[in-house]
PDB file of C-alpha atoms in Angstrom:
ATOM      1  CA  UNK A   1       4.029   7.627  20.277  1.00  0.00           C
ATOM      2  CA  UNK A   2       2.471   5.200  17.806  1.00  0.00           C
ATOM      3  CA  UNK A   3       4.183   2.463  15.866  1.00  0.00           C
ATOM      4  CA  UNK A   4       3.359   1.677  12.250  1.00  0.00           C
ATOM      5  CA  UNK A   5       1.221  -1.349  11.447  1.00  0.00           C
ATOM      6  CA  UNK A   6       3.224  -4.104   9.807  1.00  0.00           C
ATOM      7  CA  UNK A   7       6.571  -2.682  10.884  1.00  0.00           C
ATOM      8  CA  UNK A   8       8.845  -5.431  12.294  1.00  0.00           C
ATOM      9  CA  UNK A   9       9.917  -3.187  15.172  1.00  0.00           C
ATOM     10  CA  UNK A  10       7.008  -0.910  16.103  1.00  0.00           C
ATOM     11  CA  UNK A  11       3.886  -2.792  14.983  1.00  0.00           C
ATOM     12  CA  UNK A  12       1.180  -2.540  17.659  1.00  0.00           C
ATOM     13  CA  UNK A  13       3.254  -0.349  19.974  1.00  0.00           C
ATOM     14  CA  UNK A  14       1.757   2.800  21.481  1.00  0.00           C
ATOM     15  CA  UNK A  15       2.878   4.744  24.522  1.00  0.00           C
ATOM     16  CA  UNK A  16       2.788   8.167  26.151  1.00  0.00           C
ATOM     17  CA  UNK A  17       6.080   9.578  27.359  1.00  0.00           C
ATOM     18  CA  UNK A  18       6.875  10.211  30.990  1.00  0.00           C
ATOM     19  CA  UNK A  19       6.708  13.907  31.821  1.00  0.00           C
ATOM     20  CA  UNK A  20      10.393  14.657  31.215  1.00  0.00           C
ATOM     21  CA  UNK A  21       9.426  17.051  28.417  1.00  0.00           C
ATOM     22  CA  UNK A  22       6.492  19.438  28.034  1.00  0.00           C
ATOM     23  CA  UNK A  23       6.349  18.684  24.301  1.00  0.00           C
ATOM     24  CA  UNK A  24       7.640  16.064  21.882  1.00  0.00           C
ATOM     25  CA  UNK A  25      11.332  15.456  22.646  1.00  0.00           C
ATOM     26  CA  UNK A  26      12.642  15.646  19.084  1.00  0.00           C
ATOM     27  CA  UNK A  27      11.354  15.236  15.553  1.00  0.00           C
ATOM     28  CA  UNK A  28      13.057  13.744  12.514  1.00  0.00           C
ATOM     29  CA  UNK A  29      12.176  16.273   9.854  1.00  0.00           C
ATOM     30  CA  UNK A  30      14.476  15.424   6.970  1.00  0.00           C
ATOM     31  CA  UNK A  31      14.968  11.950   5.589  1.00  0.00           C
ATOM     32  CA  UNK A  32      14.609  10.218   2.256  1.00  0.00           C
ATOM     33  CA  UNK A  33      11.698   7.733   2.424  1.00  0.00           C
ATOM     34  CA  UNK A  34      13.347   5.841  -0.449  1.00  0.00           C
ATOM     35  CA  UNK A  35      16.112   4.767   1.945  1.00  0.00           C
ATOM     36  CA  UNK A  36      14.561   5.004   5.422  1.00  0.00           C
ATOM     37  CA  UNK A  37      11.284   3.751   6.889  1.00  0.00           C
ATOM     38  CA  UNK A  38       9.404   5.626   9.600  1.00  0.00           C
ATOM     39  CA  UNK A  39       8.809   3.371  12.590  1.00  0.00           C
ATOM     40  CA  UNK A  40       7.253   5.779  15.108  1.00  0.00           C
ATOM     41  CA  UNK A  41       4.951   8.770  14.843  1.00  0.00           C
ATOM     42  CA  UNK A  42       4.087  11.209  17.631  1.00  0.00           C
ATOM     43  CA  UNK A  43       0.517  11.195  18.950  1.00  0.00           C
ATOM     44  CA  UNK A  44       0.370  14.990  18.506  1.00  0.00           C
ATOM     45  CA  UNK A  45       0.512  14.789  14.718  1.00  0.00           C
ATOM     46  CA  UNK A  46       2.332  13.420  11.712  1.00  0.00           C
ATOM     47  CA  UNK A  47       5.805  13.948  13.136  1.00  0.00           C
ATOM     48  CA  UNK A  48       8.365  11.143  12.806  1.00  0.00           C
ATOM     49  CA  UNK A  49       9.957   9.921  16.032  1.00  0.00           C
ATOM     50  CA  UNK A  50      11.928   6.924  14.761  1.00  0.00           C
ATOM     51  CA  UNK A  51      13.511   5.479  11.616  1.00  0.00           C
ATOM     52  CA  UNK A  52      15.035   2.268  10.427  1.00  0.00           C
ATOM     53  CA  UNK A  53      17.434   1.973   7.500  1.00  0.00           C
ATOM     54  CA  UNK A  54      18.552  -1.169   5.714  1.00  0.00           C
ATOM     55  CA  UNK A  55      21.197  -1.354   3.009  1.00  0.00           C
ATOM     56  CA  UNK A  56      23.197  -4.212   1.575  1.00  0.00           C
ATOM     57  CA  UNK A  57      25.952  -3.494   4.105  1.00  0.00           C
ATOM     58  CA  UNK A  58      24.219  -2.455   7.316  1.00  0.00           C
ATOM     59  CA  UNK A  59      21.067  -1.815   9.332  1.00  0.00           C
ATOM     60  CA  UNK A  60      20.415   1.172  11.615  1.00  0.00           C
ATOM     61  CA  UNK A  61      17.601   2.149  13.976  1.00  0.00           C
ATOM     62  CA  UNK A  62      17.389   5.775  15.108  1.00  0.00           C
ATOM     63  CA  UNK A  63      15.006   7.012  17.794  1.00  0.00           C
ATOM     64  CA  UNK A  64      14.416  10.736  18.303  1.00  0.00           C
ATOM     65  CA  UNK A  65      13.538  10.164  21.951  1.00  0.00           C
ATOM     66  CA  UNK A  66      15.511   8.767  24.835  1.00  0.00           C
ATOM     67  CA  UNK A  67      14.913   5.144  25.703  1.00  0.00           C
ATOM     68  CA  UNK A  68      14.261   5.888  29.377  1.00  0.00           C
ATOM     69  CA  UNK A  69      11.217   7.973  28.386  1.00  0.00           C
ATOM     70  CA  UNK A  70       9.324   4.822  27.465  1.00  0.00           C
ATOM     71  CA  UNK A  71       6.952   4.468  30.433  1.00  0.00           C
ATOM     72  CA  UNK A  72       7.049   0.775  31.333  1.00  0.00           C
ATOM     73  CA  UNK A  73       9.771  -1.811  31.548  1.00  0.00           C
ATOM     74  CA  UNK A  74       7.634  -4.173  29.449  1.00  0.00           C
ATOM     75  CA  UNK A  75       7.406  -1.641  26.602  1.00  0.00           C
ATOM     76  CA  UNK A  76      11.147  -0.944  26.788  1.00  0.00           C
ATOM     77  CA  UNK A  77      11.893  -4.684  26.725  1.00  0.00           C
ATOM     78  CA  UNK A  78       9.564  -5.239  23.768  1.00  0.00           C
ATOM     79  CA  UNK A  79      11.126  -2.412  21.774  1.00  0.00           C
ATOM     80  CA  UNK A  80      14.658  -3.533  22.594  1.00  0.00           C
ATOM     81  CA  UNK A  81      13.936  -7.190  21.710  1.00  0.00           C
ATOM     82  CA  UNK A  82      12.283  -6.319  18.397  1.00  0.00           C
ATOM     83  CA  UNK A  83      15.070  -3.889  17.523  1.00  0.00           C
ATOM     84  CA  UNK A  84      17.799  -6.422  18.292  1.00  0.00           C
ATOM     85  CA  UNK A  85      15.980  -9.162  16.352  1.00  0.00           C
ATOM     86  CA  UNK A  86      15.665  -6.891  13.317  1.00  0.00           C
ATOM     87  CA  UNK A  87      19.265  -5.684  13.538  1.00  0.00           C
ATOM     88  CA  UNK A  88      20.730  -9.156  13.948  1.00  0.00           C
ATOM     89  CA  UNK A  89      18.707 -11.342  11.636  1.00  0.00           C
ATOM     90  CA  UNK A  90      15.640  -9.511  10.398  1.00  0.00           C
ATOM     91  CA  UNK A  91      13.122 -11.867  11.961  1.00  0.00           C
ATOM     92  CA  UNK A  92      10.633 -10.530  14.451  1.00  0.00           C
ATOM     93  CA  UNK A  93       7.461 -12.058  15.747  1.00  0.00           C
ATOM     94  CA  UNK A  94       4.733  -9.546  16.487  1.00  0.00           C
ATOM     95  CA  UNK A  95       2.667 -12.162  18.267  1.00  0.00           C
ATOM     96  CA  UNK A  96      -0.810 -10.967  17.267  1.00  0.00           C
ATOM     97  CA  UNK A  97      -1.752 -11.644  13.656  1.00  0.00           C
ATOM     98  CA  UNK A  98      -5.207 -10.116  14.160  1.00  0.00           C
ATOM     99  CA  UNK A  99      -3.938  -6.532  14.404  1.00  0.00           C
ATOM    100  CA  UNK A 100      -5.802  -3.969  12.333  1.00  0.00           C
ATOM    101  CA  UNK A 101      -3.643  -2.523   9.570  1.00  0.00           C
ATOM    102  CA  UNK A 102      -3.808   1.278   9.811  1.00  0.00           C
ATOM    103  CA  UNK A 103      -1.350   2.328   7.104  1.00  0.00           C
ATOM    104  CA  UNK A 104       0.021   1.303   3.749  1.00  0.00           C
ATOM    105  CA  UNK A 105       3.565  -0.041   3.938  1.00  0.00           C
ATOM    106  CA  UNK A 106       6.098  -1.822   1.751  1.00  0.00           C
ATOM    107  CA  UNK A 107       8.685  -3.776   3.726  1.00  0.00           C
ATOM    108  CA  UNK A 108      12.289  -4.421   2.770  1.00  0.00           C
ATOM    109  CA  UNK A 109      12.541  -7.852   1.173  1.00  0.00           C
ATOM    110  CA  UNK A 110      14.057 -10.612   3.284  1.00  0.00           C
ATOM    111  CA  UNK A 111      16.647 -11.962   2.907  1.00  0.00           C
ATOM    112  CA  UNK A 112      18.546  -9.191   1.173  1.00  0.00           C
ATOM    113  CA  UNK A 113      20.920  -9.885  -0.518  1.00  0.00           C
ATOM    114  CA  UNK A 114      19.272 -13.090  -1.692  1.00  0.00           C
ATOM    115  CA  UNK A 115      19.832 -16.150  -3.874  1.00  0.00           C
ATOM    116  CA  UNK A 116      17.695 -17.313  -5.591  1.00  0.00           C
ATOM    117  CA  UNK A 117      14.478 -16.274  -3.835  1.00  0.00           C
ATOM    118  CA  UNK A 118      13.286 -13.634  -1.381  1.00  0.00           C
ATOM    119  CA  UNK A 119      10.057 -12.604   0.332  1.00  0.00           C
ATOM    120  CA  UNK A 120       8.402  -9.222  -0.177  1.00  0.00           C
ATOM    121  CA  UNK A 121       5.817  -8.130   2.402  1.00  0.00           C
ATOM    122  CA  UNK A 122       3.389  -5.236   2.317  1.00  0.00           C
ATOM    123  CA  UNK A 123       0.367  -3.904   4.195  1.00  0.00           C
ATOM    124  CA  UNK A 124      -2.826  -2.339   2.889  1.00  0.00           C
ATOM    125  CA  UNK A 125      -4.885  -0.048   5.098  1.00  0.00           C
ATOM    126  CA  UNK A 126      -7.879  -0.253   2.729  1.00  0.00           C
ATOM    127  CA  UNK A 127      -9.189  -2.426  -0.080  1.00  0.00           C
ATOM    128  CA  UNK A 128      -7.278  -1.455  -3.254  1.00  0.00           C
ATOM    129  CA  UNK A 129      -6.185  -2.619  -6.653  1.00  0.00           C
ATOM    130  CA  UNK A 130      -2.567  -3.647  -6.076  1.00  0.00           C
ATOM    131  CA  UNK A 131       0.280  -3.764  -8.557  1.00  0.00           C
ATOM    132  CA  UNK A 132       3.653  -5.147  -7.439  1.00  0.00           C
ATOM    133  CA  UNK A 133       6.367  -5.227 -10.101  1.00  0.00           C
ATOM    134  CA  UNK A 134      10.106  -5.899 -10.262  1.00  0.00           C
ATOM    135  CA  UNK A 135      12.450  -3.783 -12.395  1.00  0.00           C
ATOM    136  CA  UNK A 136      16.103  -4.081 -13.378  1.00  0.00           C
ATOM    137  CA  UNK A 137      18.645  -1.293 -12.937  1.00  0.00           C
ATOM    138  CA  UNK A 138      17.736   0.078 -16.392  1.00  0.00           C
ATOM    139  CA  UNK A 139      14.085   0.432 -15.413  1.00  0.00           C
ATOM    140  CA  UNK A 140      12.837  -2.484 -17.488  1.00  0.00           C
ATOM    141  CA  UNK A 141       9.983  -4.482 -15.995  1.00  0.00           C
ATOM    142  CA  UNK A 142      11.268  -7.950 -15.089  1.00  0.00           C
ATOM    143  CA  UNK A 143       8.253  -9.485 -13.337  1.00  0.00           C
ATOM    144  CA  UNK A 144       4.714  -8.686 -12.309  1.00  0.00           C
ATOM    145  CA  UNK A 145       4.145 -10.342  -8.950  1.00  0.00           C
ATOM    146  CA  UNK A 146       0.677  -8.942  -8.151  1.00  0.00           C
ATOM    147  CA  UNK A 147      -2.000  -7.274 -10.263  1.00  0.00           C
ATOM    148  CA  UNK A 148      -5.366  -7.674  -8.562  1.00  0.00           C
ATOM    149  CA  UNK A 149      -7.861  -6.223  -6.115  1.00  0.00           C
ATOM    150  CA  UNK A 150      -6.937  -7.068  -2.520  1.00  0.00           C
ATOM    151  CA  UNK A 151      -8.646  -6.432   0.808  1.00  0.00           C
ATOM    152  CA  UNK A 152      -6.962  -4.530   3.640  1.00  0.00           C
ATOM    153  CA  UNK A 153      -4.383  -6.614   5.460  1.00  0.00           C
ATOM    154  CA  UNK A 154      -0.799  -7.830   5.386  1.00  0.00           C
ATOM    155  CA  UNK A 155       0.582  -9.843   2.480  1.00  0.00           C
ATOM    156  CA  UNK A 156       3.817 -11.670   1.635  1.00  0.00           C
ATOM    157  CA  UNK A 157       4.891 -12.943  -1.746  1.00  0.00           C
ATOM    158  CA  UNK A 158       7.923 -14.990  -2.722  1.00  0.00           C
ATOM    159  CA  UNK A 159       9.998 -13.788  -5.665  1.00  0.00           C
ATOM    160  CA  UNK A 160      12.059 -16.430  -7.486  1.00  0.00           C
ATOM    161  CA  UNK A 161      14.965 -14.879  -9.370  1.00  0.00           C
ATOM    162  CA  UNK A 162      16.716 -18.108 -10.344  1.00  0.00           C
ATOM    163  CA  UNK A 163      16.601 -17.149 -14.049  1.00  0.00           C
ATOM    164  CA  UNK A 164      18.004 -13.646 -13.489  1.00  0.00           C
ATOM    165  CA  UNK A 165      21.594 -12.421 -13.405  1.00  0.00           C
ATOM    166  CA  UNK A 166      23.235 -11.135 -10.247  1.00  0.00           C
ATOM    167  CA  UNK A 167      22.692  -7.442  -9.644  1.00  0.00           C
ATOM    168  CA  UNK A 168      20.502  -4.749  -8.138  1.00  0.00           C
ATOM    169  CA  UNK A 169      16.764  -4.825  -8.755  1.00  0.00           C
ATOM    170  CA  UNK A 170      13.882  -2.626  -7.642  1.00  0.00           C
ATOM    171  CA  UNK A 171      10.376  -3.589  -6.603  1.00  0.00           C
ATOM    172  CA  UNK A 172       7.506  -1.136  -6.718  1.00  0.00           C
ATOM    173  CA  UNK A 173       4.038  -1.313  -5.248  1.00  0.00           C
ATOM    174  CA  UNK A 174       1.097   0.829  -6.364  1.00  0.00           C
ATOM    175  CA  UNK A 175      -2.145   0.643  -4.365  1.00  0.00           C
ATOM    176  CA  UNK A 176      -4.500   3.574  -4.845  1.00  0.00           C
ATOM    177  CA  UNK A 177      -2.529   6.712  -3.943  1.00  0.00           C
ATOM    178  CA  UNK A 178       0.195   4.685  -2.191  1.00  0.00           C
ATOM    179  CA  UNK A 179       3.356   4.131  -4.244  1.00  0.00           C
ATOM    180  CA  UNK A 180       6.628   2.853  -2.807  1.00  0.00           C
ATOM    181  CA  UNK A 181       9.847   1.466  -4.279  1.00  0.00           C
ATOM    182  CA  UNK A 182      12.625  -0.515  -2.590  1.00  0.00           C
ATOM    183  CA  UNK A 183      15.856  -1.993  -3.855  1.00  0.00           C
ATOM    184  CA  UNK A 184      17.119  -5.545  -3.500  1.00  0.00           C
ATOM    185  CA  UNK A 185      20.309  -7.350  -4.458  1.00  0.00           C
ATOM    186  CA  UNK A 186      20.572 -10.763  -6.100  1.00  0.00           C
ATOM    187  CA  UNK A 187      23.941 -12.437  -5.445  1.00  0.00           C
ATOM    188  CA  UNK A 188      24.652 -15.727  -7.174  1.00  0.00           C
TER     189      UNK A 188
END
């Protein structure tokens, strides 16, 4: 099982299951990537083994494998601590800022809901021209936060919405073939 680079829960995690099963225990085959982020992928291929979901009202983490299958107590403790940190307040320290980014990822902004500013984080697995824009509920472009070539790595940008009205907004990143959109809520 591999975690996804930049993910607040699974970043840098990798483990092989104890021999309870002859094959992967379970696979999450149907989910909407607009509303859920993959947090684990099986070593045997691009099969999703864990998700996290964040809405205005709640956060959920779902694992397709049983917790006791994680081989070491240290790995179980790490996963549990990161999961609880993310569920309770959204802050997680990965501890090693020198990790190699292996995938493109757009994180949920934090805090969300927010007033008047929030932070948007994303990861680039390769050097790309990056566009990060904010749109209102009608699809009108509100702000262009990034429009430049960037090297592979993890980035965070603050978005100040002090001049905007309360409501739902969307932010969209385009970097090469990677495109992802997330929603955020401004409450004044």
